[in-house]
Amino acid sequence: MYIVGLEGTAHTLGIGILDEKGTILANLMKTYKPKEGIHPREAANHHAKEFVPTLEEAISKAGIVRSDIGLVAFSQGPGLGPCLRTVATAARALALSLNVPLVGVNHCIAHIEVGRLTTDCDDPVLLYASGGNTQIIAFTRGKYRVFGETLDIGIGNMLDKFGRENGIPFPAGPVIEKKAKKSNSLIDLPYSVKGMDVSFSGILTAALNSKAPMNDLCFSLQETTFAMLTEVTERALAHTGKKEVLLGGGVVRNKRLREMVEVMTEERGAKAYAPPGPLCVDNGAMIGWTGFVMHKAGSETPVEKSGVIQNYRTDEVDITWRK
Ligand code: AMP
Ligand code: MG
């Protein structure tokens, strides 16, 4: 049996195909690239237009035929309503036409499960830093619990907004990383850790209002916000007594963030793990794999319960597949 995983919480349409051992046979991503900020309806139209050709391409890349598909998993939330609804509609249609079970997956949890599949970590604290999401998550008492999160925008959105106002095209993160490497001069930006939570909008405003040279601003944005994430991740490690950190989300492709987390974990006698790049960002394979482990543990999402959940909380899901 093969599993199809469908991702569409934001700008990326992802379609992945795996076997039951977790071997990824295809993992295609088609990303809507906005000139301005992400427009949910336009992103949803992009996903609708790309869905059928991308599915065909994935099936042919995986070297299977449609009738080999035994399970359809889709990201049920959290995310942008129009995007979620478009991909959920496609998921229902696919599952019904193939007459196979459907499983709705929490997107944030999929970032953890794909890390557990593809790295040596088993019970990590996840630092999930993406465009729309920023959370520190760990498994305790039957749930993946959120130990800390952003109180306003996701760190990736902050970087992309800063880039947009400064003529850097989306996604700005990689360009900011390059510019940051050319500086060593730390500008004072508001470091905002509140308890276990973080916030980025004040830093964004301060950076946008600053007259400092661009490379110094990029360097300082990274140093300040990555230190905040590393601090909260360290506190979650201390609190849970866990020894592993897993990195997930597009922003963890950043080498400086990885370096900071690695230094922190080494100092604590813990270890940091990251899945290969394409599995850090939003992708269909992670949804497919999570849907499969959920289904093996008895979960299924009947069509009448497959409505999307825009604010789907990580700790709403009963983690039946872990002890
Ligand atoms: P995701 O939402 O997980 O698909 O990731 C997309 C986000 O990751 C965007 O906000 C990008 O700007 C950001 N991103 C990608 N590569 C990097 C990088 N090297 N450094 C910082 N941010 C990055
Ligand atoms: Mg994501």
XYZ file of C-alpha atoms and ligand atoms in Angstrom:
347
model
C 0.000 0.000 0.000
C 1.125 3.554 -0.721
C 0.141 6.713 1.104
C -0.528 10.101 -0.472
C 0.023 13.153 1.735
C -1.453 16.523 0.764
C -0.217 19.790 2.225
C -1.782 23.201 1.659
C -1.846 25.274 4.837
C -0.271 28.386 3.283
C 1.786 29.257 0.195
C 2.989 25.739 -0.596
C 1.022 22.984 -2.271
C 2.810 19.760 -1.338
C 2.086 16.261 -2.608
C 4.099 13.360 -1.217
C 3.922 9.609 -1.784
C 5.403 7.088 0.674
C 5.349 3.384 1.330
C 4.464 1.838 4.700
C 8.106 1.803 5.812
C 8.314 5.564 5.391
C 10.360 5.509 2.194
C 9.567 8.732 0.374
C 8.986 7.991 -3.314
C 7.926 11.467 -4.360
C 7.687 14.797 -2.550
C 6.719 17.682 -4.818
C 6.232 21.270 -3.743
C 4.663 24.051 -5.758
C 4.950 27.418 -4.066
C 2.838 30.488 -4.689
C 5.203 33.469 -4.648
C 3.401 36.701 -3.833
C 4.843 40.068 -4.853
C 3.198 41.679 -1.836
C 2.138 39.767 1.301
C 0.461 36.387 0.884
C -3.105 36.752 -0.401
C -4.993 33.664 0.858
C -7.485 33.497 -2.033
C -4.731 33.817 -4.653
C -2.681 31.149 -2.914
C -5.751 28.873 -2.874
C -6.286 29.479 -6.613
C -2.653 28.549 -7.190
C -3.149 25.265 -5.306
C -6.364 24.496 -7.220
C -4.648 25.071 -10.566
C -1.549 23.050 -9.685
C -3.265 20.167 -7.890
C -4.053 17.739 -10.712
C -0.797 18.142 -12.689
C 1.236 17.887 -9.464
C -0.606 14.730 -8.391
C -0.010 13.173 -11.835
C 3.662 14.121 -11.641
C 3.996 12.652 -8.126
C 2.338 9.378 -9.107
C 4.584 9.004 -12.128
C 7.704 9.978 -10.158
C 6.830 7.406 -7.480
C 6.421 4.774 -10.210
C 3.023 3.632 -8.960
C -0.496 3.574 -10.371
C -3.550 5.169 -8.778
C -4.961 1.854 -7.583
C -1.813 1.309 -5.448
C -2.892 4.219 -3.208
C -4.395 2.911 0.033
C -4.623 6.051 2.173
C -5.074 9.781 1.654
C -3.802 12.156 4.377
C -4.270 15.923 4.266
C -3.350 18.872 6.472
C -6.547 19.831 8.277
C -5.021 22.883 9.992
C -3.769 25.228 11.275
C -3.516 27.545 8.296
C -5.217 29.945 5.923
C -8.901 29.091 5.377
C -9.075 29.278 1.553
C -5.853 27.262 1.124
C -6.917 24.608 3.634
C -10.382 24.281 2.090
C -9.037 23.894 -1.446
C -6.660 21.076 -0.553
C -9.196 19.412 1.789
C -11.742 19.360 -1.056
C -9.173 17.729 -3.325
C -8.306 15.211 -0.565
C -11.955 14.212 -0.083
C -12.484 13.829 -3.823
C -9.340 11.709 -4.156
C -10.187 9.439 -1.198
C -13.797 8.982 -2.340
C -12.849 8.264 -5.946
C -10.255 5.687 -4.862
C -12.525 4.355 -2.111
C -9.732 4.554 0.502
C -9.633 6.023 4.029
C -9.006 9.715 4.659
C -6.999 11.059 7.621
C -6.873 14.728 8.676
C -3.479 15.707 10.090
C -2.360 18.559 12.339
C 0.347 20.322 10.346
C 2.594 21.189 13.321
C 2.591 17.585 14.544
C 3.628 16.442 11.060
C 6.841 18.478 11.415
C 7.668 16.404 14.523
C 6.731 13.031 13.082
C 8.759 13.520 9.899
C 11.763 14.426 12.085
C 11.281 11.263 14.121
C 11.101 9.305 10.850
C 14.132 10.781 9.095
C 16.590 11.590 11.910
C 17.845 9.562 14.882
C 15.842 11.556 17.411
C 13.065 9.824 19.309
C 11.545 12.153 21.886
C 12.620 15.688 21.000
C 11.658 19.212 21.873
C 10.653 20.651 18.492
C 11.709 24.172 17.618
C 9.255 24.919 14.835
C 10.125 28.178 13.109
C 8.322 28.793 9.847
C 6.582 31.570 7.949
C 3.290 31.548 9.825
C 4.175 29.463 12.897
C 6.683 29.719 15.702
C 6.263 27.163 18.502
C 8.315 25.096 20.913
C 6.573 21.747 21.296
C 7.268 18.573 23.299
C 5.465 15.323 24.102
C 4.234 14.999 27.679
C 1.291 13.115 29.197
C -0.232 11.853 25.954
C -0.109 15.125 23.995
C 2.257 17.277 22.051
C 2.194 20.360 24.242
C 3.144 23.888 23.320
C 5.776 25.132 25.766
C 6.237 28.485 24.105
C 5.096 30.308 21.000
C 4.927 33.631 19.261
C 2.391 36.045 20.673
C 2.027 37.835 17.335
C 3.548 36.950 13.946
C 5.650 33.957 12.901
C 9.394 34.588 12.672
C 9.429 33.866 8.918
C 6.632 36.395 8.322
C 8.656 38.931 10.256
C 11.735 38.329 8.069
C 9.624 38.403 4.890
C 7.892 41.653 5.913
C 11.227 43.262 6.734
C 12.479 42.113 3.326
C 9.423 43.387 1.484
C 9.787 46.891 2.907
C 13.429 46.858 1.830
C 13.010 45.573 -1.711
C 14.021 41.960 -0.958
C 11.724 39.535 -2.791
C 9.836 36.715 -1.033
C 11.138 34.565 0.611
C 13.463 37.063 2.266
C 14.991 34.687 4.846
C 17.818 33.340 2.653
C 18.774 36.849 1.419
C 18.784 38.214 4.972
C 21.067 35.304 5.939
C 23.545 36.255 3.183
C 23.552 39.942 4.127
C 23.948 39.069 7.826
C 27.175 37.202 7.043
C 28.743 40.492 5.902
C 28.288 42.183 9.274
C 29.471 41.825 12.825
C 27.901 44.920 14.258
C 25.043 44.371 16.689
C 22.352 47.049 16.721
C 20.133 47.197 19.767
C 16.716 45.700 18.924
C 14.046 44.875 21.541
C 14.717 41.335 22.785
C 11.223 40.082 23.633
C 10.892 36.870 25.592
C 7.822 36.925 27.826
C 7.791 33.898 30.097
C 8.120 31.081 27.580
C 6.642 33.096 24.712
C 8.250 35.367 22.159
C 7.066 38.297 20.083
C 8.429 39.741 16.871
C 6.308 42.734 15.903
C 8.201 45.214 18.117
C 11.525 44.053 16.671
C 10.153 44.416 13.156
C 8.993 47.977 13.810
C 12.342 48.909 15.384
C 14.271 47.414 12.448
C 12.048 49.151 9.890
C 12.510 52.491 11.637
C 16.275 52.133 12.006
C 18.662 54.059 9.759
C 21.463 51.552 10.314
C 23.159 49.883 7.298
C 21.182 46.976 5.824
C 23.803 44.284 6.521
C 23.994 45.324 10.190
C 20.212 45.229 10.470
C 20.052 41.758 8.946
C 22.807 40.551 11.302
C 21.079 42.079 14.331
C 17.643 40.757 13.406
C 19.081 37.246 13.222
C 21.193 37.491 16.377
C 18.325 38.895 18.439
C 15.450 36.683 17.291
C 17.490 33.470 17.074
C 18.820 34.042 20.604
C 15.198 34.394 21.774
C 14.235 31.081 20.152
C 17.317 29.351 21.530
C 16.588 30.625 25.044
C 13.017 29.333 25.074
C 14.074 26.006 23.547
C 16.700 25.618 26.284
C 14.123 26.306 28.974
C 11.796 23.691 27.452
C 14.672 21.180 27.554
C 15.332 22.021 31.204
C 11.656 21.785 32.080
C 10.984 18.455 30.355
C 14.379 16.864 31.039
C 14.579 15.853 27.379
C 17.917 15.457 25.626
C 17.020 16.101 21.995
C 16.064 19.172 19.980
C 14.458 18.759 16.573
C 14.415 21.657 14.140
C 11.485 22.186 11.776
C 10.037 24.927 9.540
C 11.616 26.939 6.727
C 13.561 29.292 9.020
C 15.656 26.433 10.443
C 17.385 26.219 7.078
C 19.314 29.204 8.416
C 22.876 28.130 9.371
C 23.240 30.732 12.110
C 20.079 29.528 13.874
C 21.305 25.942 13.644
C 24.689 26.950 15.021
C 23.143 28.710 18.027
C 20.928 25.722 18.820
C 23.858 23.329 18.395
C 26.057 25.304 20.794
C 23.246 25.391 23.360
C 22.492 21.645 23.094
C 26.185 20.713 23.291
C 26.622 22.789 26.428
C 23.701 20.939 28.035
C 24.822 17.445 26.927
C 21.861 17.270 24.537
C 21.753 16.876 20.749
C 20.183 18.800 17.872
C 18.639 17.150 14.813
C 17.215 18.480 11.562
C 15.550 16.608 8.710
C 16.915 17.201 5.180
C 15.988 20.684 3.824
C 12.926 19.728 1.746
C 11.431 17.986 4.803
C 11.978 21.057 7.033
C 9.627 23.180 4.938
C 5.934 22.520 4.304
C 5.665 19.307 2.296
C 3.268 16.481 1.526
C 5.513 13.612 2.675
C 5.343 14.724 6.319
C 1.548 14.827 6.144
C 1.426 11.397 4.501
C 3.695 9.813 7.101
C 1.791 11.318 10.045
C -1.528 10.242 8.515
C -0.138 6.734 8.180
C 1.014 6.420 11.819
C -2.320 7.854 12.969
C -4.255 5.423 10.789
C -2.193 2.470 12.048
C -3.224 3.504 15.579
C -6.897 3.512 14.546
C -7.559 7.092 13.385
C -9.683 7.875 10.384
C -11.479 11.089 9.380
C -14.907 10.464 7.877
C -15.795 12.987 5.168
C -18.463 14.596 7.377
C -15.772 15.336 9.987
C -13.135 16.473 7.531
C -13.872 20.192 7.754
C -10.753 22.303 8.072
C -9.679 23.778 11.422
C -7.953 27.117 10.837
C -6.751 27.424 14.441
C -6.034 23.730 14.977
C -4.037 23.600 18.218
C -1.140 21.167 18.545
C -2.374 20.029 21.979
C -5.910 19.244 20.775
C -4.747 15.975 19.220
C -4.688 12.749 21.258
C -1.387 11.135 20.418
C -2.621 7.545 20.256
C 0.448 6.299 18.406
C 2.974 7.071 21.164
C 3.337 5.682 24.683
P 7.661 27.498 5.687
O 6.615 28.465 6.188
O 8.028 26.462 6.704
O 7.358 26.903 4.337
O 9.028 28.344 5.480
C 9.053 29.536 4.734
C 9.752 30.613 5.555
O 11.114 30.248 5.805
C 9.791 31.961 4.854
O 9.349 32.933 5.771
C 11.269 32.155 4.515
O 11.688 33.517 4.511
C 11.947 31.373 5.618
N 13.301 30.923 5.263
C 13.679 30.092 4.267
N 15.016 29.942 4.231
C 15.523 30.713 5.245
C 16.840 31.009 5.730
N 17.936 30.493 5.163
N 16.942 31.833 6.784
C 15.847 32.377 7.379
N 14.595 32.152 6.962
C 14.418 31.320 5.914
Mg 5.064 24.324 8.345
